[in-house]
PDB file of C-alpha atoms (C1' of nucleotides) in Angstrom:
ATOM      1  CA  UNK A  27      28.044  16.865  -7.033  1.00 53.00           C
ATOM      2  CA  UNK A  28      27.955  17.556 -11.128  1.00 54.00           C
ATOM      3  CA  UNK A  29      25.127  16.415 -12.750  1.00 57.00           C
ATOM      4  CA  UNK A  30      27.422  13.440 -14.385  1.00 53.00           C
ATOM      5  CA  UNK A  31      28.636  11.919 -10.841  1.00 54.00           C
ATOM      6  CA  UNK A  32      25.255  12.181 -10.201  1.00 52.00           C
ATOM      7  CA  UNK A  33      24.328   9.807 -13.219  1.00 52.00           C
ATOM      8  CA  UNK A  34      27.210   7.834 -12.181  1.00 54.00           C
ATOM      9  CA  UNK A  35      25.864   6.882  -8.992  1.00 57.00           C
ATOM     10  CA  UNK A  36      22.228   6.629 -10.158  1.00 57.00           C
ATOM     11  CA  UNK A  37      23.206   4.202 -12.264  1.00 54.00           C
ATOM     12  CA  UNK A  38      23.248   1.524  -9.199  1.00 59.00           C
ATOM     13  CA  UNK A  39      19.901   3.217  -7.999  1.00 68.00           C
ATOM     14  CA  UNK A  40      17.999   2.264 -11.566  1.00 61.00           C
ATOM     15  CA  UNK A  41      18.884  -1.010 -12.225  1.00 51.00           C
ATOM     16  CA  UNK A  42      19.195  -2.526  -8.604  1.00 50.00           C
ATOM     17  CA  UNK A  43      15.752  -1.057  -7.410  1.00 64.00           C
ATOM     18  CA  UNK A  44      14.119   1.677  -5.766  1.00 75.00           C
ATOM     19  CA  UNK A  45      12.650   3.651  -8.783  1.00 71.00           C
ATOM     20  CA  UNK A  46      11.414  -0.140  -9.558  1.00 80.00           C
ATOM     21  CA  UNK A  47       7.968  -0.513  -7.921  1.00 82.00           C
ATOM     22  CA  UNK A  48       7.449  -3.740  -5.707  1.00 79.00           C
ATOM     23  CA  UNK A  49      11.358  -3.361  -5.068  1.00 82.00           C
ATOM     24  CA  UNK A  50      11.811  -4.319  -1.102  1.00 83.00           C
ATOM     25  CA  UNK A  51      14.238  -1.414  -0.721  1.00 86.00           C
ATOM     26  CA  UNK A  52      11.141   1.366  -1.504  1.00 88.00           C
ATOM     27  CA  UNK A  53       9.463  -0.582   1.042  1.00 89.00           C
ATOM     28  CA  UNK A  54      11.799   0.092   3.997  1.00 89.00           C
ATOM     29  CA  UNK A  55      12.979   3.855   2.360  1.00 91.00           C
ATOM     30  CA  UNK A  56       9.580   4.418   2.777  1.00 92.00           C
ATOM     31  CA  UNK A  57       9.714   3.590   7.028  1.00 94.00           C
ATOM     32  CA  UNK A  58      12.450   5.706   7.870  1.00 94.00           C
ATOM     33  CA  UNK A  59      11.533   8.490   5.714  1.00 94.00           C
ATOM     34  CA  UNK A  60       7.300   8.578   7.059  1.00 94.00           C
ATOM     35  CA  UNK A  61       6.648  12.007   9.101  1.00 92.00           C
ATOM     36  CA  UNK A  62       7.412   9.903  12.226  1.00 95.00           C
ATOM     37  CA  UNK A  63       9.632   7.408  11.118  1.00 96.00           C
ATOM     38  CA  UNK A  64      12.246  10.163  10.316  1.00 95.00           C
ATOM     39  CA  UNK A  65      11.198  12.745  13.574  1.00 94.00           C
ATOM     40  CA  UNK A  66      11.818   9.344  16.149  1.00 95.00           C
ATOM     41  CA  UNK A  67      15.190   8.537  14.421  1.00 96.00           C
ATOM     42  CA  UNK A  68      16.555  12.145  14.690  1.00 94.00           C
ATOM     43  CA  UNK A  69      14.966  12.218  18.284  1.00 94.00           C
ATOM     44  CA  UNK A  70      16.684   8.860  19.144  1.00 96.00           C
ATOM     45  CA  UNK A  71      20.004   9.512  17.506  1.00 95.00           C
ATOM     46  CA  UNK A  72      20.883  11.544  20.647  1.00 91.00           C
ATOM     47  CA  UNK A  73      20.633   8.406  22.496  1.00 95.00           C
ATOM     48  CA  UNK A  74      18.320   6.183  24.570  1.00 97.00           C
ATOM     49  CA  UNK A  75      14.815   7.536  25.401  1.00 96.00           C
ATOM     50  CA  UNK A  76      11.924   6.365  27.332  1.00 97.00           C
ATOM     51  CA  UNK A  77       8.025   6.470  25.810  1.00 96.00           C
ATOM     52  CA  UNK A  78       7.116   8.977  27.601  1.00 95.00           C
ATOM     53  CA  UNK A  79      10.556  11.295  26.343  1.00 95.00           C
ATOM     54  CA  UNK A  80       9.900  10.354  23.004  1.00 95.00           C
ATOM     55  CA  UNK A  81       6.369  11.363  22.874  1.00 94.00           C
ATOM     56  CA  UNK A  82       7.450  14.441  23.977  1.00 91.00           C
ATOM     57  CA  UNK A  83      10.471  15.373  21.227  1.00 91.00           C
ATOM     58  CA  UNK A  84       8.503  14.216  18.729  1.00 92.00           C
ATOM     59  CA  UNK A  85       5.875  16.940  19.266  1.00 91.00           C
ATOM     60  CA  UNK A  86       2.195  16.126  18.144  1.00 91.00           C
ATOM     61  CA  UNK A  87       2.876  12.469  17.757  1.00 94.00           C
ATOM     62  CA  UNK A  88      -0.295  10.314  18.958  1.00 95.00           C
ATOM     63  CA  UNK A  89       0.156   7.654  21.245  1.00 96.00           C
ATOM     64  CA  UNK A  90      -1.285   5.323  18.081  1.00 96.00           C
ATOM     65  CA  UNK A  91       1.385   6.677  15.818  1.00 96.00           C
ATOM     66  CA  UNK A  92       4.166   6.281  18.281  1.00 97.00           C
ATOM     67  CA  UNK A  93       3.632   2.688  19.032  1.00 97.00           C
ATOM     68  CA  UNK A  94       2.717   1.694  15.254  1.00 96.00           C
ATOM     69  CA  UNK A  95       5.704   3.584  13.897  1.00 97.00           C
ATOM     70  CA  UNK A  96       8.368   2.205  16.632  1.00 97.00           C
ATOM     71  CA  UNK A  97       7.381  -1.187  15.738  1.00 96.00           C
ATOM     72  CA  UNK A  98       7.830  -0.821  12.400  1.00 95.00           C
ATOM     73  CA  UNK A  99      11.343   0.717  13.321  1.00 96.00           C
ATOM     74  CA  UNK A 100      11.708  -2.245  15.581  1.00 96.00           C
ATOM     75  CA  UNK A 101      10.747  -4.750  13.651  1.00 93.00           C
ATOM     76  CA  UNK A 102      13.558  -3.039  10.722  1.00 93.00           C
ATOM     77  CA  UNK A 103      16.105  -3.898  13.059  1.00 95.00           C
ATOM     78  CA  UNK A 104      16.885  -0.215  13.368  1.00 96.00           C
ATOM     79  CA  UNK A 105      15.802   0.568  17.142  1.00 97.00           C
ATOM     80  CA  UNK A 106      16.469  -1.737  20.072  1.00 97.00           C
ATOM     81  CA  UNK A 107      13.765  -1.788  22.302  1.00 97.00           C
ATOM     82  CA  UNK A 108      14.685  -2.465  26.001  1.00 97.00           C
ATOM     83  CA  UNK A 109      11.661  -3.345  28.764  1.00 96.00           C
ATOM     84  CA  UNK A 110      12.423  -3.736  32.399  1.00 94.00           C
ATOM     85  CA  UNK A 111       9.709  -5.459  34.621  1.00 92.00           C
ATOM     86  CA  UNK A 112       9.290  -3.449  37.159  1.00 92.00           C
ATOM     87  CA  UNK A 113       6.719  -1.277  38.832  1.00 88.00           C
ATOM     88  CA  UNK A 114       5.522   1.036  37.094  1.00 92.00           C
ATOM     89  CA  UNK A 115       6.906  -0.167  34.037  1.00 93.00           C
ATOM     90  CA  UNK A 116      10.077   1.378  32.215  1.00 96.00           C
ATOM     91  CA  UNK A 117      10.929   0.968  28.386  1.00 97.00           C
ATOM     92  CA  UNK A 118      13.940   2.631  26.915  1.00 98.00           C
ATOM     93  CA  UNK A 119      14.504   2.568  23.425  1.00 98.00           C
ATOM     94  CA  UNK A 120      17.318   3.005  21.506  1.00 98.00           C
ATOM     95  CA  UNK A 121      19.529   2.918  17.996  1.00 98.00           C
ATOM     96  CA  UNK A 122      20.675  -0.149  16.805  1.00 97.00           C
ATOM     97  CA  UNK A 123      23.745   0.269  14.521  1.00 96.00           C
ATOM     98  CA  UNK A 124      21.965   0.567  11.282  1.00 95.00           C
ATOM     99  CA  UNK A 125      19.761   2.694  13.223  1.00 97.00           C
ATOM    100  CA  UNK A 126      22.663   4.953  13.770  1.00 97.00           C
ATOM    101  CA  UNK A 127      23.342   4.648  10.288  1.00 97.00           C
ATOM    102  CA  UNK A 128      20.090   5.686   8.811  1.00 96.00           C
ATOM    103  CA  UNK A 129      19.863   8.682  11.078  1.00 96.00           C
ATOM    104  CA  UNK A 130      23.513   9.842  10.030  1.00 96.00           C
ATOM    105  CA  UNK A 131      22.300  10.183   6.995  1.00 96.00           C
ATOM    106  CA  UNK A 132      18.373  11.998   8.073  1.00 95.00           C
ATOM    107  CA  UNK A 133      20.012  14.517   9.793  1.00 94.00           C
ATOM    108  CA  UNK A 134      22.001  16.451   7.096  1.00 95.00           C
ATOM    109  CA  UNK A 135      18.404  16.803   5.679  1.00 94.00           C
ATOM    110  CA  UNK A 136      16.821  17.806   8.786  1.00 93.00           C
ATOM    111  CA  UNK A 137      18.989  20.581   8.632  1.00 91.00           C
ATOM    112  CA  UNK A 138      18.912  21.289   5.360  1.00 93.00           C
ATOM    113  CA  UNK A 139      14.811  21.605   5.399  1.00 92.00           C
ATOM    114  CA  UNK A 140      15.656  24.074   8.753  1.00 89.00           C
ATOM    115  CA  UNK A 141      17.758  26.294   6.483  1.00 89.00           C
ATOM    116  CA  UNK A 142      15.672  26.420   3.495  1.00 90.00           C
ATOM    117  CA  UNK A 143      12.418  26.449   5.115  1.00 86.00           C
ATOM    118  CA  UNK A 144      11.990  30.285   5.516  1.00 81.00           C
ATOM    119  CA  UNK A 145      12.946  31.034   1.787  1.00 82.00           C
ATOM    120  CA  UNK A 146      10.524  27.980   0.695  1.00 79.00           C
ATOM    121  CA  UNK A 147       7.174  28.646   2.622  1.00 64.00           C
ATOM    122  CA  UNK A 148       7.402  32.595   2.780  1.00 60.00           C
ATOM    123  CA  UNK A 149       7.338  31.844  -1.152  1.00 54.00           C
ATOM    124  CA  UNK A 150       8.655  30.921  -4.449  1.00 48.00           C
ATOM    125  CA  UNK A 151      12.552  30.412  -3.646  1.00 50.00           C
ATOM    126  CA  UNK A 152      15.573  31.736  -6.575  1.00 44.00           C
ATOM    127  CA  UNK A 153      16.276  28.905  -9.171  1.00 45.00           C
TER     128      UNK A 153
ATOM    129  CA  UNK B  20      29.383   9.464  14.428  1.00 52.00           C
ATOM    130  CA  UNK B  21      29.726   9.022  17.847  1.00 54.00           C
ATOM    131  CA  UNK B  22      26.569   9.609  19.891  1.00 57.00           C
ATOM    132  CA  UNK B  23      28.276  12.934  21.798  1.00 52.00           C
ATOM    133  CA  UNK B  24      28.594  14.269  18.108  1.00 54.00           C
ATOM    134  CA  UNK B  25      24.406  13.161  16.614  1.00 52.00           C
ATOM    135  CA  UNK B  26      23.404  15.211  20.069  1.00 52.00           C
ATOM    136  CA  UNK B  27      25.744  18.343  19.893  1.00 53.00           C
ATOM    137  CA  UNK B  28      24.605  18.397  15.724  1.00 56.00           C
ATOM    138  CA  UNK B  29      20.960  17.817  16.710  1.00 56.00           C
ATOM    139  CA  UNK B  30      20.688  20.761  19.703  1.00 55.00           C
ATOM    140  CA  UNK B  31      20.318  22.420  16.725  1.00 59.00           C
ATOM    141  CA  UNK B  32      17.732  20.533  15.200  1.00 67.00           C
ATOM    142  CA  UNK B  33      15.777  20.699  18.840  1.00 61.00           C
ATOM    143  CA  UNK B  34      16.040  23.989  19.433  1.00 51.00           C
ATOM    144  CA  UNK B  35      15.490  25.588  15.604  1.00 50.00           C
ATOM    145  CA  UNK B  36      12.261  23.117  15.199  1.00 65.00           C
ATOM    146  CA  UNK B  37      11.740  20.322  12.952  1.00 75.00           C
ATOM    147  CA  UNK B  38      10.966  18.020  15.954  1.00 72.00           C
ATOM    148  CA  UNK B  39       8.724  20.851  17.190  1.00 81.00           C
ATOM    149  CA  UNK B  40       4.802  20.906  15.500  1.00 83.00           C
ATOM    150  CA  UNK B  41       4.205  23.563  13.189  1.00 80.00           C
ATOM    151  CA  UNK B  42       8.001  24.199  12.534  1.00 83.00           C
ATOM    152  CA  UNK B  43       7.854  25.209   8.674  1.00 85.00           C
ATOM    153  CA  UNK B  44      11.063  23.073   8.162  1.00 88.00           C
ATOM    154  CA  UNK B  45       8.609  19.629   8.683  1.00 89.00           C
ATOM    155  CA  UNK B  46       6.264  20.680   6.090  1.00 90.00           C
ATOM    156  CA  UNK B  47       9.199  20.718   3.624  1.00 90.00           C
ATOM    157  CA  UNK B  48      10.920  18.130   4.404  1.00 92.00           C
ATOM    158  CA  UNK B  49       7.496  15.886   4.305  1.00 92.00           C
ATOM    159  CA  UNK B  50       7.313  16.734   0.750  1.00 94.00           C
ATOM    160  CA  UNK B  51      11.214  16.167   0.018  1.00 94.00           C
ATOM    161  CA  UNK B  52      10.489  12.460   1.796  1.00 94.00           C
ATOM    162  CA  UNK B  53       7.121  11.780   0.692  1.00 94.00           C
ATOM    163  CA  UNK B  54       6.863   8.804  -1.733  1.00 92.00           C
ATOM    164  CA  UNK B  55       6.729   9.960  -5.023  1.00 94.00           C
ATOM    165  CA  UNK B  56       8.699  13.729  -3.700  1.00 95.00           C
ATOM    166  CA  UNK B  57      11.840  11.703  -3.083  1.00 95.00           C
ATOM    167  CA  UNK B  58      11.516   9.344  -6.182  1.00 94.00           C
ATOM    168  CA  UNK B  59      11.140  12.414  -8.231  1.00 95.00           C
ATOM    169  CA  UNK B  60      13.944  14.177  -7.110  1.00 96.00           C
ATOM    170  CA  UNK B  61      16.273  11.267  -7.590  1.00 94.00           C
ATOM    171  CA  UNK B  62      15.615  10.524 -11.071  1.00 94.00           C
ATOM    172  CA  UNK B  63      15.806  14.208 -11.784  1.00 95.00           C
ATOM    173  CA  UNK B  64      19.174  14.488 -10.598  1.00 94.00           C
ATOM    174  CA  UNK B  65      20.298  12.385 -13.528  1.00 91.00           C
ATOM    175  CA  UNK B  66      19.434  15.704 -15.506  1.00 95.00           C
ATOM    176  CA  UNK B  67      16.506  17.123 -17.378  1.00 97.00           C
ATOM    177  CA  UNK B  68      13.828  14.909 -17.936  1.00 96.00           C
ATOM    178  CA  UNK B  69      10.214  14.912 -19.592  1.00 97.00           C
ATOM    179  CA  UNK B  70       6.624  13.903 -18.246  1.00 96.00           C
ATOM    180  CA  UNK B  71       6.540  11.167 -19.702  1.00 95.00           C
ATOM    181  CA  UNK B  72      10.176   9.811 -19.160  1.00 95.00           C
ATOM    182  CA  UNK B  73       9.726  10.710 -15.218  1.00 95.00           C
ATOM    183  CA  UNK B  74       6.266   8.305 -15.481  1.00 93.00           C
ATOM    184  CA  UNK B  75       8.173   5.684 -16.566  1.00 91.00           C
ATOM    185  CA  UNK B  76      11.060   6.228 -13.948  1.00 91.00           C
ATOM    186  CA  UNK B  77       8.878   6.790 -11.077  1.00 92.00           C
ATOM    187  CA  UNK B  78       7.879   2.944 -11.570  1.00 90.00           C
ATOM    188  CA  UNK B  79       4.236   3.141 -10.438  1.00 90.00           C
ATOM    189  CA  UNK B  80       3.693   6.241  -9.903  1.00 94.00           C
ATOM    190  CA  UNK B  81      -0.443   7.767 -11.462  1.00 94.00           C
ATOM    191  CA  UNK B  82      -0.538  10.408 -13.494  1.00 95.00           C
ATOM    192  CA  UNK B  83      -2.683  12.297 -11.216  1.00 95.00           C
ATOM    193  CA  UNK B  84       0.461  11.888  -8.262  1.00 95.00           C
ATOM    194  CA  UNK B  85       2.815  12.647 -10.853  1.00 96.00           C
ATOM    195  CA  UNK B  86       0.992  16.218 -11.538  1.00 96.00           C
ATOM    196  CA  UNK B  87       0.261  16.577  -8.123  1.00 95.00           C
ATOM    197  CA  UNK B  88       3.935  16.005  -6.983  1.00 96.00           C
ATOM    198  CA  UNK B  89       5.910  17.702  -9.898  1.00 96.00           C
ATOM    199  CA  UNK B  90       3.591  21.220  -8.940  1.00 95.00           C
ATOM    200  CA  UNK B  91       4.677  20.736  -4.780  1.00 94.00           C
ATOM    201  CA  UNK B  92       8.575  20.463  -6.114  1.00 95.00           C
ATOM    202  CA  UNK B  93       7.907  23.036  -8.449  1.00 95.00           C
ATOM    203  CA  UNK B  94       6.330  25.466  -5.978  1.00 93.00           C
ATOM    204  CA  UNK B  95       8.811  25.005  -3.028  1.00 93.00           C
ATOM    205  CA  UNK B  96      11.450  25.820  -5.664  1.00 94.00           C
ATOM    206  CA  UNK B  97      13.352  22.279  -6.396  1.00 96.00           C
ATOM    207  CA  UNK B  98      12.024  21.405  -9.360  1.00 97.00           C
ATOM    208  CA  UNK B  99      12.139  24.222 -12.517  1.00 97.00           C
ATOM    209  CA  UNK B 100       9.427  23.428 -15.173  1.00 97.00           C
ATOM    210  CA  UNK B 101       9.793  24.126 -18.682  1.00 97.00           C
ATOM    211  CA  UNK B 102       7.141  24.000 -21.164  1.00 96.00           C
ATOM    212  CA  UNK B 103       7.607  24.659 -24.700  1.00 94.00           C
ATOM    213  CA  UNK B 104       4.669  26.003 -27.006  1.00 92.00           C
ATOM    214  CA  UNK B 105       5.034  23.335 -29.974  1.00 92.00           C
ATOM    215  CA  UNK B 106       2.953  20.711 -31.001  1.00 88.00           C
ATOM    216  CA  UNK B 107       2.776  18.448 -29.728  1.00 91.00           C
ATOM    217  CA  UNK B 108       3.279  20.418 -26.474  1.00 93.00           C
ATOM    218  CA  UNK B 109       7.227  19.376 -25.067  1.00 96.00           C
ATOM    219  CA  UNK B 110       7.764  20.252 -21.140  1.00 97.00           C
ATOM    220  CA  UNK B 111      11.159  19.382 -19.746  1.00 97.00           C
ATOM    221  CA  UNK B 112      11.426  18.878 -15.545  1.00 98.00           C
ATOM    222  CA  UNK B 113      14.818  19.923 -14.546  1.00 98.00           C
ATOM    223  CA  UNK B 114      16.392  20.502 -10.926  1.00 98.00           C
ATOM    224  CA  UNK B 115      16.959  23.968  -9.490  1.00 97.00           C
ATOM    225  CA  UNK B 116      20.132  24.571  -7.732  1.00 96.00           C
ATOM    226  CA  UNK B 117      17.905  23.686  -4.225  1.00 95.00           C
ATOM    227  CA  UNK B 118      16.195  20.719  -6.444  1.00 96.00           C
ATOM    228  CA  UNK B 119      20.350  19.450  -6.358  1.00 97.00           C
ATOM    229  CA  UNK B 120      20.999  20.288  -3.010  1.00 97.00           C
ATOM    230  CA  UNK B 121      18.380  17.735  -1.563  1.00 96.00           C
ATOM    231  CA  UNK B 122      18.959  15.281  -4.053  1.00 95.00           C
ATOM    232  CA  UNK B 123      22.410  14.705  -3.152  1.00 96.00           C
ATOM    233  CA  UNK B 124      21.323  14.304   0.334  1.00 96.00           C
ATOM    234  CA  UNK B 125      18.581  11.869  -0.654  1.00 95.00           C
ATOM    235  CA  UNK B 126      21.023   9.712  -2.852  1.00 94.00           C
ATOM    236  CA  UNK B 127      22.372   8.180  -0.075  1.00 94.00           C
ATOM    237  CA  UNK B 128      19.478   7.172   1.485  1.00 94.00           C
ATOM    238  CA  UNK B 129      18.606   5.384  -1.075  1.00 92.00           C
ATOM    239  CA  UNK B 130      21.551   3.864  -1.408  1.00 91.00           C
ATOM    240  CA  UNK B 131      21.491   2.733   1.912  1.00 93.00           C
ATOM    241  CA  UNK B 132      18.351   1.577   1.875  1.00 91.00           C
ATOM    242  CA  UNK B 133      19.335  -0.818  -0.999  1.00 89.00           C
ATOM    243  CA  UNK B 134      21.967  -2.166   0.961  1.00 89.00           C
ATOM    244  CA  UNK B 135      20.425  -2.860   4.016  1.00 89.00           C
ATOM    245  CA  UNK B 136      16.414  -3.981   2.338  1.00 86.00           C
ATOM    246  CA  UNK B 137      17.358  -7.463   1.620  1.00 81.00           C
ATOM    247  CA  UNK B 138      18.332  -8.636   5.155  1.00 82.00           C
ATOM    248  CA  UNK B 139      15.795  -6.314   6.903  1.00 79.00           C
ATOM    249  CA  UNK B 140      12.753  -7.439   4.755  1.00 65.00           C
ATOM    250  CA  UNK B 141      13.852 -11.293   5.491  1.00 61.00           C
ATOM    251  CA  UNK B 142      13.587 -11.570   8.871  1.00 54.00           C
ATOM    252  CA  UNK B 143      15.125  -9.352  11.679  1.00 48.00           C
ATOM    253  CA  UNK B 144      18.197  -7.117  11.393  1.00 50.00           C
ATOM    254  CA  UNK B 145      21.014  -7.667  14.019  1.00 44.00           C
ATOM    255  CA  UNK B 146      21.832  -4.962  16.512  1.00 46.00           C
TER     256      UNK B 146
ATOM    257  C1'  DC C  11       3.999   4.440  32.890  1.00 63.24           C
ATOM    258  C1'  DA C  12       3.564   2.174  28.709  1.00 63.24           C
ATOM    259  C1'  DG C  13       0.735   0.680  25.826  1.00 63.24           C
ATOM    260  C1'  DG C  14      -3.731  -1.980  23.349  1.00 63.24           C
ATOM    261  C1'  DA C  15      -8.394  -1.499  21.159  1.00 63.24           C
ATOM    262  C1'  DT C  16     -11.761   0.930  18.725  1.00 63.24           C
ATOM    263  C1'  DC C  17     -14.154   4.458  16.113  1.00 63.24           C
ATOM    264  C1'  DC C  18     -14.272   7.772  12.757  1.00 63.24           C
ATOM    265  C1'  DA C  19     -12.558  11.827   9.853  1.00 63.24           C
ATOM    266  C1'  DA C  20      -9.345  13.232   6.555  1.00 63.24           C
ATOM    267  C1'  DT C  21      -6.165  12.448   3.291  1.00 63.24           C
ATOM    268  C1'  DC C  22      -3.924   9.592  -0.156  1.00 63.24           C
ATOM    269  C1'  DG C  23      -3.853   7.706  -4.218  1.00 63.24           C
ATOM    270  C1'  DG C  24      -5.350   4.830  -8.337  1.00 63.24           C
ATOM    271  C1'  DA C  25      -8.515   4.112 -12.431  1.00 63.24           C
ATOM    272  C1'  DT C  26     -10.910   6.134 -15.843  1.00 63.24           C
ATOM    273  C1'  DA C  27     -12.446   9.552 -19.016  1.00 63.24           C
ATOM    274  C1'  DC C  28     -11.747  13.846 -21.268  1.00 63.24           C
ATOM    275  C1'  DT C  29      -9.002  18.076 -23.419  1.00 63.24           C
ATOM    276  C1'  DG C  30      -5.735  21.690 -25.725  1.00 63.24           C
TER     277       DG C  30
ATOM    278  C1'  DC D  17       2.092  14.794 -25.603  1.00 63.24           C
ATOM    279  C1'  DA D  18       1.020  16.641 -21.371  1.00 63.24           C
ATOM    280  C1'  DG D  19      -1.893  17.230 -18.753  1.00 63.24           C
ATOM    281  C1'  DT D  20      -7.079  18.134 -16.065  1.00 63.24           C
ATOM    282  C1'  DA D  21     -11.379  16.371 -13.782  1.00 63.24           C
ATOM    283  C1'  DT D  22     -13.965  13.203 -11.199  1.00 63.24           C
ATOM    284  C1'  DC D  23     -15.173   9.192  -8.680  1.00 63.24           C
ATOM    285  C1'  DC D  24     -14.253   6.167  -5.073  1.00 63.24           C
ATOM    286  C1'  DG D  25     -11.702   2.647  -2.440  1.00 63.24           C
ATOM    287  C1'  DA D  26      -7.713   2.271   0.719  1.00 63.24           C
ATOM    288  C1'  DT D  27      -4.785   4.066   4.089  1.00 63.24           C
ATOM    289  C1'  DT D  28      -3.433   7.327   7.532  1.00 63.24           C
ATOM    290  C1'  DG D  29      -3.871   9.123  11.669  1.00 63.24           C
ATOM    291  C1'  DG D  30      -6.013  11.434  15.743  1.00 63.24           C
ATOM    292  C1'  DA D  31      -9.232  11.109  19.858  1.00 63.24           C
ATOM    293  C1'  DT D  32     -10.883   8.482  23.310  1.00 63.24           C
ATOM    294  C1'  DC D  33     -11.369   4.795  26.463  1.00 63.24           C
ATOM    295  C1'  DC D  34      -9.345   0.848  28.701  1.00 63.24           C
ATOM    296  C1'  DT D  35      -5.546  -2.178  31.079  1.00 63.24           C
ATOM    297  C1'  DG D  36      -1.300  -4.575  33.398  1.00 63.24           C
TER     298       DG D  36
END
DNA sequence: CAGGATCCAATCGGATACTG
DNA sequence: CAGTATCCGATTGGATCCTG
């Protein structure tokens, strides 16, 4: 992308929000892109997961910070949660479609950080 | 993207870290999609900028986050800082060729998130 | 198994004041 | 103008214990 296409399509990004504070869209940009907001939508873009998976893929998460954070995620309308009564209990959860969309977009950057990483932490990377 | 293709792209992601604790890659990308981090870089990639032009883009944003965030881009090699010795003292924030990589990446995120805010901050998204 | 509740430490982050 | 320094409240987040 040149720097002018980049303007081009910024243009949209100052005036309808986002660099504006108290704009909603910061609010929810800020969801899927927290340390486990983005981890559980990469996890779950590979499809339905139980708790007990999830806690497990997204490694170090806290039991507090996996409940808290798929609420929120829930409550966005971007995972589906899915509870069966039965003994013991089982709760899958899954994608929605925007879910699906949101992590489309996460995981080029995933990947990105995975290739760039080394370069970045071992030191101060080329301009 | 059909689910098959999010988990062949993401064996990747499992196996080369990112979801794992520790993994370099999550440190940067926490900075890339911290609050102010991904702000930054997306008013930056509408070209060189100067403190206090990037204060008043970054609506919100202290002066001590601003500092704080600018030295974190600058160190992991994204952002490319330079100060000129006039008075009064001129420093210009530009994007390194990294700095452009992300940002394109982080464009559409925000895009989407504009997009999709209204009807997710309302009430509940449908599947 | 899948959480809810609670406590506390660490970090985040803003306001203010000061400087080259 | 472009920061630095400090204080302090707010939020994050982990550990632990408890429950249907």
């Amino acid at each position: 992308m040149t720097e002018s296409d980049a303007a081009a399509s910024l243009s949209a990004l100052a005036t309808d929000g986002v660099l504006q504070a108290g704009c909603p869209s910061r609010i929810v940009l800020e969801h899927v892109t927290s340390k486990w907001g983005l981890l559980l939508l990469i996890a779950l873009s590979e499809g339905e997961q139980r708790w007990s998976e999830l806690r497990q893929r997204a490694d170090g998460i806290s039991e507090k910070m996996l409940a808290q954070t798929l609420k929120t995620l829930e409550h966005d309308g971007l995972v589906r949660r899915d509870a069966q009564a039965v003994i013991p209990p089982r709760v899958d959860y899954s994608l929605t479609k925007r879910g699906h969309e949101v992590s489309a977009l996460l995981i080029p950057l995933a990947e990105w950080a995975i290739q760039n990483s080394a370069s970045i932490v071992r030191g101060h990377a080329a301009p």
